[in-house]
PDB file of C-alpha atoms and ligand atoms in Angstrom:
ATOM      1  CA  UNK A   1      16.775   5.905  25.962  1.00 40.00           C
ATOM      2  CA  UNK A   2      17.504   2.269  25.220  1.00 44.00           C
ATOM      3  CA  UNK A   3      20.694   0.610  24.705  1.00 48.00           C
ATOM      4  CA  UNK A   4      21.406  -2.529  22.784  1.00 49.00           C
ATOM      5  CA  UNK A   5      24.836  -3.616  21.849  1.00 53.00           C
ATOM      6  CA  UNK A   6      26.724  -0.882  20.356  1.00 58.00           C
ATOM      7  CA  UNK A   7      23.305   0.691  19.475  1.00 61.00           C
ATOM      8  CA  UNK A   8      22.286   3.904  21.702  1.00 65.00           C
ATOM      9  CA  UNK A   9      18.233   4.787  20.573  1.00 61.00           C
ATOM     10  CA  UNK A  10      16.466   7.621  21.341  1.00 64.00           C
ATOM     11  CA  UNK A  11      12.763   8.301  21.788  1.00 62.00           C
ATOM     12  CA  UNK A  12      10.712  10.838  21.596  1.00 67.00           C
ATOM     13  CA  UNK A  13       8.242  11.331  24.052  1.00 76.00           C
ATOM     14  CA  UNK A  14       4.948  11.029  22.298  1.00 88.00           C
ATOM     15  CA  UNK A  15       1.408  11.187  24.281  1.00 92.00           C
ATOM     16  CA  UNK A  16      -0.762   8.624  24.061  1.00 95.00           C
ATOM     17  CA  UNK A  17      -3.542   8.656  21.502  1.00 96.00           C
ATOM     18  CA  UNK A  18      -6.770   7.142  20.334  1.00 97.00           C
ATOM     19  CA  UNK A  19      -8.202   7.980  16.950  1.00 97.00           C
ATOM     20  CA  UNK A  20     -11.278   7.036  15.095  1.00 98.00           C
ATOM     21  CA  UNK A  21     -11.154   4.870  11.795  1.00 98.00           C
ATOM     22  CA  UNK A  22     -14.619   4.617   9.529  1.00 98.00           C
ATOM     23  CA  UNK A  23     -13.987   0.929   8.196  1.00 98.00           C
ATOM     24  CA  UNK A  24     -16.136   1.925   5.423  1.00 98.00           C
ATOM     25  CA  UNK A  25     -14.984   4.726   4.025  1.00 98.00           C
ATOM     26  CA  UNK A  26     -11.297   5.058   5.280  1.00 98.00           C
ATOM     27  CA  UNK A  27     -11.569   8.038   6.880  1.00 98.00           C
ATOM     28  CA  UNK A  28      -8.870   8.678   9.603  1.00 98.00           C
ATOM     29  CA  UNK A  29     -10.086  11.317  12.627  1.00 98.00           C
ATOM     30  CA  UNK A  30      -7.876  13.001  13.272  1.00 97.00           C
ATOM     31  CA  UNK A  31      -5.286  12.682  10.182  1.00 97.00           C
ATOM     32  CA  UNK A  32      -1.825  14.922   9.875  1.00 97.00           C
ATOM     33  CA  UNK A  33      -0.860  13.807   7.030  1.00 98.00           C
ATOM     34  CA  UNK A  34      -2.938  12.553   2.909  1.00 98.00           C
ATOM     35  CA  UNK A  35      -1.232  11.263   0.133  1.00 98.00           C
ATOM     36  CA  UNK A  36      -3.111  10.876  -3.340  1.00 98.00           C
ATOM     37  CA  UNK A  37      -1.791   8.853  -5.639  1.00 98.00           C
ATOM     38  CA  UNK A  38      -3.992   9.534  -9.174  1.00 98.00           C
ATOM     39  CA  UNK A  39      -3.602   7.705 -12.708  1.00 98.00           C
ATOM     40  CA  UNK A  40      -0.361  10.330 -13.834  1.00 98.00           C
ATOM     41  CA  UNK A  41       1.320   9.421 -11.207  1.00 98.00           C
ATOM     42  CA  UNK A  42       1.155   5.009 -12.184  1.00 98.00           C
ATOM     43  CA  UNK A  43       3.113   6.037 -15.021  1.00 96.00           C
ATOM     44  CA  UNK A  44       5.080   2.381 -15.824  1.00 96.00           C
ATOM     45  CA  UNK A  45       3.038   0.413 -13.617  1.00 97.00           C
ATOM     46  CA  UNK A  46       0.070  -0.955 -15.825  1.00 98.00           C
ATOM     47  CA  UNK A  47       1.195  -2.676 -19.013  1.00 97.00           C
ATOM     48  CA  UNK A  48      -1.193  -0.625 -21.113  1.00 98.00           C
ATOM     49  CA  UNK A  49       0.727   2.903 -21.214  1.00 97.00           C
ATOM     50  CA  UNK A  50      -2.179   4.142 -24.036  1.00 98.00           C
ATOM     51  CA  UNK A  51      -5.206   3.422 -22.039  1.00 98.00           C
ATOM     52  CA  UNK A  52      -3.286   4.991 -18.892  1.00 98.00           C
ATOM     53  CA  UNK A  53      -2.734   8.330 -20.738  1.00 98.00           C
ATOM     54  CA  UNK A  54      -6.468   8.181 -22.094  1.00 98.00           C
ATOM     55  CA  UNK A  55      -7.150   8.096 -18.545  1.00 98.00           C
ATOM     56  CA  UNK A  56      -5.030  11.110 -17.660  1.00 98.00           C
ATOM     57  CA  UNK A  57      -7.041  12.721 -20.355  1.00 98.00           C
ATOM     58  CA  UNK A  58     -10.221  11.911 -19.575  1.00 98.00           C
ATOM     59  CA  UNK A  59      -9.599  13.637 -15.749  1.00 98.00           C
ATOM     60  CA  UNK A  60      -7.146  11.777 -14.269  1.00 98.00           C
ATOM     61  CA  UNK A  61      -9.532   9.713 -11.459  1.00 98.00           C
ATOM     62  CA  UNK A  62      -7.791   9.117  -7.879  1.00 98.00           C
ATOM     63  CA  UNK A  63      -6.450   5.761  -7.610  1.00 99.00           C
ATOM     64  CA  UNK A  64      -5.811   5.888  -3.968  1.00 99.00           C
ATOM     65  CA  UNK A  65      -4.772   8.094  -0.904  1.00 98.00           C
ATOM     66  CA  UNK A  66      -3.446   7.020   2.106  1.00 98.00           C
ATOM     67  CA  UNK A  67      -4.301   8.872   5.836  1.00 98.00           C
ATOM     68  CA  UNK A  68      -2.116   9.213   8.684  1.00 98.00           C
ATOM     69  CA  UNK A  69      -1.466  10.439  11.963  1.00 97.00           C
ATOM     70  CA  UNK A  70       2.451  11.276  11.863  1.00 97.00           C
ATOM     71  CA  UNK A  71       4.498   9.617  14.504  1.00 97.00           C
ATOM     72  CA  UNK A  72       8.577  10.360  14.424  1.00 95.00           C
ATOM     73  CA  UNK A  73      10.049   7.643  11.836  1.00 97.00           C
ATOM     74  CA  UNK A  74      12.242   5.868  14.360  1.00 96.00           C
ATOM     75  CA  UNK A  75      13.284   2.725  15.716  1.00 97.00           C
ATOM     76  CA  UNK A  76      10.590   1.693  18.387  1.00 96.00           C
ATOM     77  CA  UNK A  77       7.320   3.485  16.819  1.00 97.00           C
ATOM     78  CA  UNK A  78       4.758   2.382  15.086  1.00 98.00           C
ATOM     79  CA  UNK A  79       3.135   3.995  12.209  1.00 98.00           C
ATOM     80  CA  UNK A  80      -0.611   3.595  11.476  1.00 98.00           C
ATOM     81  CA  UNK A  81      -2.575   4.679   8.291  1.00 98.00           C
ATOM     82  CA  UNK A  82      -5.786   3.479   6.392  1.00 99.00           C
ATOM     83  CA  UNK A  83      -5.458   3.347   2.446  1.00 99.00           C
ATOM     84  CA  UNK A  84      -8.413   3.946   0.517  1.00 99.00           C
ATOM     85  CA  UNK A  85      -8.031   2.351  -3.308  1.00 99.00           C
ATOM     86  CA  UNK A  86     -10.564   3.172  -5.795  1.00 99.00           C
ATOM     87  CA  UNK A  87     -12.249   0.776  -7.763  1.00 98.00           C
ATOM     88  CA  UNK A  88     -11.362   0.708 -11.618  1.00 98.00           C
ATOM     89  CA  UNK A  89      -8.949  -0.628 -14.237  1.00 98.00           C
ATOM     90  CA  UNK A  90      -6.429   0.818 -16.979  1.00 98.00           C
ATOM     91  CA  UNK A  91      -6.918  -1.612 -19.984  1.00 98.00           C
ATOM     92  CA  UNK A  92      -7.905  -4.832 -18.121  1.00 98.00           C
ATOM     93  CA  UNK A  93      -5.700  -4.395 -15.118  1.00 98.00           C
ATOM     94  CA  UNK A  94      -7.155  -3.273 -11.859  1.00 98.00           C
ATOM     95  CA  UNK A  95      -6.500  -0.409  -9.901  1.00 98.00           C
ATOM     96  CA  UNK A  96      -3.526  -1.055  -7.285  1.00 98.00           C
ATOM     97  CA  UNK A  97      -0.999   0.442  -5.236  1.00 98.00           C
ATOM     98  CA  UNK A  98       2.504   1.804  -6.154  1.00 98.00           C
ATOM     99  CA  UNK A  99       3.671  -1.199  -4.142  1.00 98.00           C
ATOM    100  CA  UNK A 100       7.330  -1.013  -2.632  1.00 98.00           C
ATOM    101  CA  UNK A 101       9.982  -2.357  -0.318  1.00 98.00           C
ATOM    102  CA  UNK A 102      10.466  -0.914   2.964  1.00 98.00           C
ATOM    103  CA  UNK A 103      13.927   0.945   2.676  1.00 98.00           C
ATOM    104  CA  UNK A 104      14.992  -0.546   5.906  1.00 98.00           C
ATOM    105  CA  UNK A 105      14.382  -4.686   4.483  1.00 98.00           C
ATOM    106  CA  UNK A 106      14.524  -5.813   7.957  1.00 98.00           C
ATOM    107  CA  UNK A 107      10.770  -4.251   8.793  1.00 99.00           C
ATOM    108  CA  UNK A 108       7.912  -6.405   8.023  1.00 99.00           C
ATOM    109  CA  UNK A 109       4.264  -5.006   8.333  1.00 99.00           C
ATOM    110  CA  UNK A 110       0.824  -5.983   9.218  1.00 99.00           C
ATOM    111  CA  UNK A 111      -2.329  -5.147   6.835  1.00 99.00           C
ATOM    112  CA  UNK A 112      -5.851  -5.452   8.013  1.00 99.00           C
ATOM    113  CA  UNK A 113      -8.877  -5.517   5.605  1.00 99.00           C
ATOM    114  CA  UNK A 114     -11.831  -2.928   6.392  1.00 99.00           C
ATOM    115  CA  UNK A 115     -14.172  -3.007   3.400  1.00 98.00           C
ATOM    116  CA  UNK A 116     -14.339  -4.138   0.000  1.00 98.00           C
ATOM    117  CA  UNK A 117     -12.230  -6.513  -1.729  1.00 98.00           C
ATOM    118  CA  UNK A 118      -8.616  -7.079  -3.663  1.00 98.00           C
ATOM    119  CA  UNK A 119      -4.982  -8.980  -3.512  1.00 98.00           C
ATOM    120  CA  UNK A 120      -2.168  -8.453  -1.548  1.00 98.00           C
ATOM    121  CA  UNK A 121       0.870  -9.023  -4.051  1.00 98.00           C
ATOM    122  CA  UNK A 122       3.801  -9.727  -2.458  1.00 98.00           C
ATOM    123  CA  UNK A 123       7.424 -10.522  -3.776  1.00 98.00           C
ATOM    124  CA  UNK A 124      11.321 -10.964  -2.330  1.00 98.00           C
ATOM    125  CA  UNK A 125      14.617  -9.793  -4.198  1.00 98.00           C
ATOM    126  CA  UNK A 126      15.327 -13.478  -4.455  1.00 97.00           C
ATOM    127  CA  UNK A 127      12.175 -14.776  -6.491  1.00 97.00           C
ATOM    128  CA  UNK A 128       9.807 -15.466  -3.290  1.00 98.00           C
ATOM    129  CA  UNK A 129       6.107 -14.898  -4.640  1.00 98.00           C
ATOM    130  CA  UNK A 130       2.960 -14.471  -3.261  1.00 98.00           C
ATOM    131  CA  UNK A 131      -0.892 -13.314  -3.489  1.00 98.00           C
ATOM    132  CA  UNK A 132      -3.190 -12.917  -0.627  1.00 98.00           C
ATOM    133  CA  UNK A 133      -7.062 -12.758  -1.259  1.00 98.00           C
ATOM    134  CA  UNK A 134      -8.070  -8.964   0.981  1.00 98.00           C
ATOM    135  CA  UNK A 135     -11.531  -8.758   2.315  1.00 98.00           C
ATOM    136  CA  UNK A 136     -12.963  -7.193   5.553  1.00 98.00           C
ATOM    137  CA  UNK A 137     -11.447  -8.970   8.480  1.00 98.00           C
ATOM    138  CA  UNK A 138      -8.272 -10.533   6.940  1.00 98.00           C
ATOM    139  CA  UNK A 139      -5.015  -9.669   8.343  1.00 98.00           C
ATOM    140  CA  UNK A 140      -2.287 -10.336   6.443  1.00 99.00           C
ATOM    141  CA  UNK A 141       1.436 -10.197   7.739  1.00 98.00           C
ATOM    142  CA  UNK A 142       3.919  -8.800   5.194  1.00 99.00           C
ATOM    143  CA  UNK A 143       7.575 -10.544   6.562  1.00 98.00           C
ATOM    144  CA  UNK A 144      10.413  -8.611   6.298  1.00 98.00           C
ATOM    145  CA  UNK A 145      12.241  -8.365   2.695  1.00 98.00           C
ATOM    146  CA  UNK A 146       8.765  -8.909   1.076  1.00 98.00           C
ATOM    147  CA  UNK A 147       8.026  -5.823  -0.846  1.00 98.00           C
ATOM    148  CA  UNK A 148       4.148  -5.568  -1.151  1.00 98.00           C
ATOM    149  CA  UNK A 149       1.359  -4.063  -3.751  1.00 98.00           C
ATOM    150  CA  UNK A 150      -2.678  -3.787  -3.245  1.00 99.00           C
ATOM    151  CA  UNK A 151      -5.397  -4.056  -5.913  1.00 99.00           C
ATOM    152  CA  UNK A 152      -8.560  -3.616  -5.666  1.00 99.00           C
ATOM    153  CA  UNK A 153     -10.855  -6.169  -7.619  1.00 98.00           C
ATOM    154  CA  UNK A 154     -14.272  -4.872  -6.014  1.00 98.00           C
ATOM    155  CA  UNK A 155     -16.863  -3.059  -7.326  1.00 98.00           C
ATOM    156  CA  UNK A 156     -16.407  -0.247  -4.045  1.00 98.00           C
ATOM    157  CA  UNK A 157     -13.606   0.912  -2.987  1.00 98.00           C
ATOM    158  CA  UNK A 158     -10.904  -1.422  -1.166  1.00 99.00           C
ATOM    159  CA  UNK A 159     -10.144   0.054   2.714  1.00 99.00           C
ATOM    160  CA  UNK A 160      -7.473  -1.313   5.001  1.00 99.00           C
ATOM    161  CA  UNK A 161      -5.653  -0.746   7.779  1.00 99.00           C
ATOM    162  CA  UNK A 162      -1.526  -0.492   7.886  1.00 99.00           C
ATOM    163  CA  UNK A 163       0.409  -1.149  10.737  1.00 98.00           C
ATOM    164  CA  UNK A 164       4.192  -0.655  10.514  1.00 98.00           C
ATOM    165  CA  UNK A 165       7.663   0.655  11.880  1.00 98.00           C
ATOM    166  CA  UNK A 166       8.882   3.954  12.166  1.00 98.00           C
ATOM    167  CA  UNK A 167      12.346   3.509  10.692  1.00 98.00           C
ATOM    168  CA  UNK A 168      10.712   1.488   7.539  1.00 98.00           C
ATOM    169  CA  UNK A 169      10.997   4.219   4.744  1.00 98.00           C
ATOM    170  CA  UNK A 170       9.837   3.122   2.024  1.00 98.00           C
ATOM    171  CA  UNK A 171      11.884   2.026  -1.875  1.00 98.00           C
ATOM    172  CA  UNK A 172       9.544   2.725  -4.674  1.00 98.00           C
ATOM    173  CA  UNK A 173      12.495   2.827  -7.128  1.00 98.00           C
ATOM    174  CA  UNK A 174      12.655  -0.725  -7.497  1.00 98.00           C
ATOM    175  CA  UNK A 175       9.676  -2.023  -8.034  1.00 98.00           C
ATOM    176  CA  UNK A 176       9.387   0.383 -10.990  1.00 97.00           C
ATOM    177  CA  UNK A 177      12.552  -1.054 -12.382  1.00 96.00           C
ATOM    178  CA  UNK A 178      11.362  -4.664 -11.663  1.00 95.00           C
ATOM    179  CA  UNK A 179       7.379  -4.727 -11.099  1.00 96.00           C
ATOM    180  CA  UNK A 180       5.371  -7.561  -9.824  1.00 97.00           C
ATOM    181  CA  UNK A 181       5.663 -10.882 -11.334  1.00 96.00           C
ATOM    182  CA  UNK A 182       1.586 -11.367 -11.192  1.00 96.00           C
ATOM    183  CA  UNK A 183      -0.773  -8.826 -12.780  1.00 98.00           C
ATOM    184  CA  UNK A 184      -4.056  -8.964 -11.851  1.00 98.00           C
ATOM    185  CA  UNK A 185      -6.702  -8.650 -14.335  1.00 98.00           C
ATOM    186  CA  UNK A 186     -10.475  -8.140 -15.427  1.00 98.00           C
ATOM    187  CA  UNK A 187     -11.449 -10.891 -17.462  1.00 98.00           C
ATOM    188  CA  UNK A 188     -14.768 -12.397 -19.241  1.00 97.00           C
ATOM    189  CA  UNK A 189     -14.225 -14.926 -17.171  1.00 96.00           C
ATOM    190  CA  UNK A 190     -13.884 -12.767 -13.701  1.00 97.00           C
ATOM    191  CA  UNK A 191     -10.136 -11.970 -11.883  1.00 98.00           C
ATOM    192  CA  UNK A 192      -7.511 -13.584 -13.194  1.00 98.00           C
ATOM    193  CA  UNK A 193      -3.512 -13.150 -11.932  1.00 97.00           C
ATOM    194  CA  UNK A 194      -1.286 -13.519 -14.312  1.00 95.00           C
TER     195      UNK A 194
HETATM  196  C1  LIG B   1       3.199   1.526   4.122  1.00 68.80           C
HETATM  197  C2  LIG B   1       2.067   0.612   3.774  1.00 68.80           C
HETATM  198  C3  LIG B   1       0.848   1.278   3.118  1.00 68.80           C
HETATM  199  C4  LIG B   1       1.131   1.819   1.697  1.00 68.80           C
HETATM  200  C5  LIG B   1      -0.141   2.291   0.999  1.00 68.80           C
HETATM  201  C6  LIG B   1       0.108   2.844  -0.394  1.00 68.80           C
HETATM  202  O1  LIG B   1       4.355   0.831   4.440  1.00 68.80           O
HETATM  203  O2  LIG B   1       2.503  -0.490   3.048  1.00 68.80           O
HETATM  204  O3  LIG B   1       0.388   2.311   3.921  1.00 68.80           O
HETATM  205  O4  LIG B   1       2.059   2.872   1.731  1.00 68.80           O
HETATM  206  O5  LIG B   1      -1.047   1.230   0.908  1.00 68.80           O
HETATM  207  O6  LIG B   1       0.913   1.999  -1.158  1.00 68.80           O
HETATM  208  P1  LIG B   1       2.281   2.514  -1.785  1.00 68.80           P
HETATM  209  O7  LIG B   1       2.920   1.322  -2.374  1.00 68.80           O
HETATM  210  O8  LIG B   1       1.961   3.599  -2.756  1.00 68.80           O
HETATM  211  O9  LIG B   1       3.090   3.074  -0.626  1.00 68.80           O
HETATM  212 ZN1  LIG B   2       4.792  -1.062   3.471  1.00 68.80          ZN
END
């Protein structure tokens, strides 16, 4: 138990634990929990509703899933998960994330890139803006109040590491009143944000 000003926090004891992460492919030995995120479930997040349903027609492909080994979601732990985001578009946008705030705005996050290639979008409630290029290697440091959004502009699928608080939560509901200011698209002329 720690105390800090008026604040009493309790832990958990949790053991130690080493797992075993495939910077290839994602995979995450051992995992407790997967979340797949497919095409029906980006409703509103790709300008081009028509070619998303088309999609959900023609089988629905996985956009991404994201591994993780559960720790308790409190103040003082640290959550760590690989996401694994599929290569593809719907129209001319690329595949990407959700993307979202952390519930608690105070909890920034740390990314790090394990194969293939994309953008980290990122974006404050009071118009901050940003775009980080994602390959293997880069580690990118989401502040706090920046809500945040892969995509994968690759030709494989785009793996990386994420490293953040256990009280973070996450707020999906407004980004999909507000979305992303840049969209990030397959063009003649290669990737273009826009
Ligand atoms: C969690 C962290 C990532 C994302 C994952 C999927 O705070 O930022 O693990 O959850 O990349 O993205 P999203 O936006 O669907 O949660
Ligand atoms: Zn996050």
């Amino acid at each position: 138990m720690t105390e800090s000003g008026d604040e009493t926090v309790t832990l958990k004891p949790l053991d130690p634990f080493a797992l075993i992460v495939d910077f290839r492919s994602g995979a995450l030995e051992p995992h407790t929990s997967r979340t797949e995120r497919r095409v029906s479930d980006m409703h509103g997040a790709y300008a081009d509703e028509q070619a998303l349903s088309q999609l959900v027609k023609d089988g629905d492909p996985l956009v991404y899933e994201v591994l993780q080994y559960d720790v308790p979601e409190e103040v003082g732990q640290l959550i760590c998960c690989t996401t694994v985001l599929q290569p593809g578009t719907v129209g001319d946008e690329y595949f990407m994330t959700k993307g979202h705030y952390h519930a608690a705005r105070d909890t920034g996050e740390v990314y790090l890139g394990l194969s293939g290639h994309g953008y980290l979008l990122l974006m404050t409630e009071d118009g901050g803006r940003a775009a980080k290029s994602m390959g293997p290697g880069a580690l990118a440091y989401v502040p706090p109040y920046w809500a945040h959004r892969t995509v994968n502009t690759g030709e494989e699928p785009f793996v990386f590491l994420a490293v953040y608080p256990g009280q973070a939560g996450h707020d999906y509901g407004t980004i999909e009143k507000t979305g992303f200011p840049e969209r990030v698209l397959r063009t003649p002329e290669g990737v273009v944000l826009r």
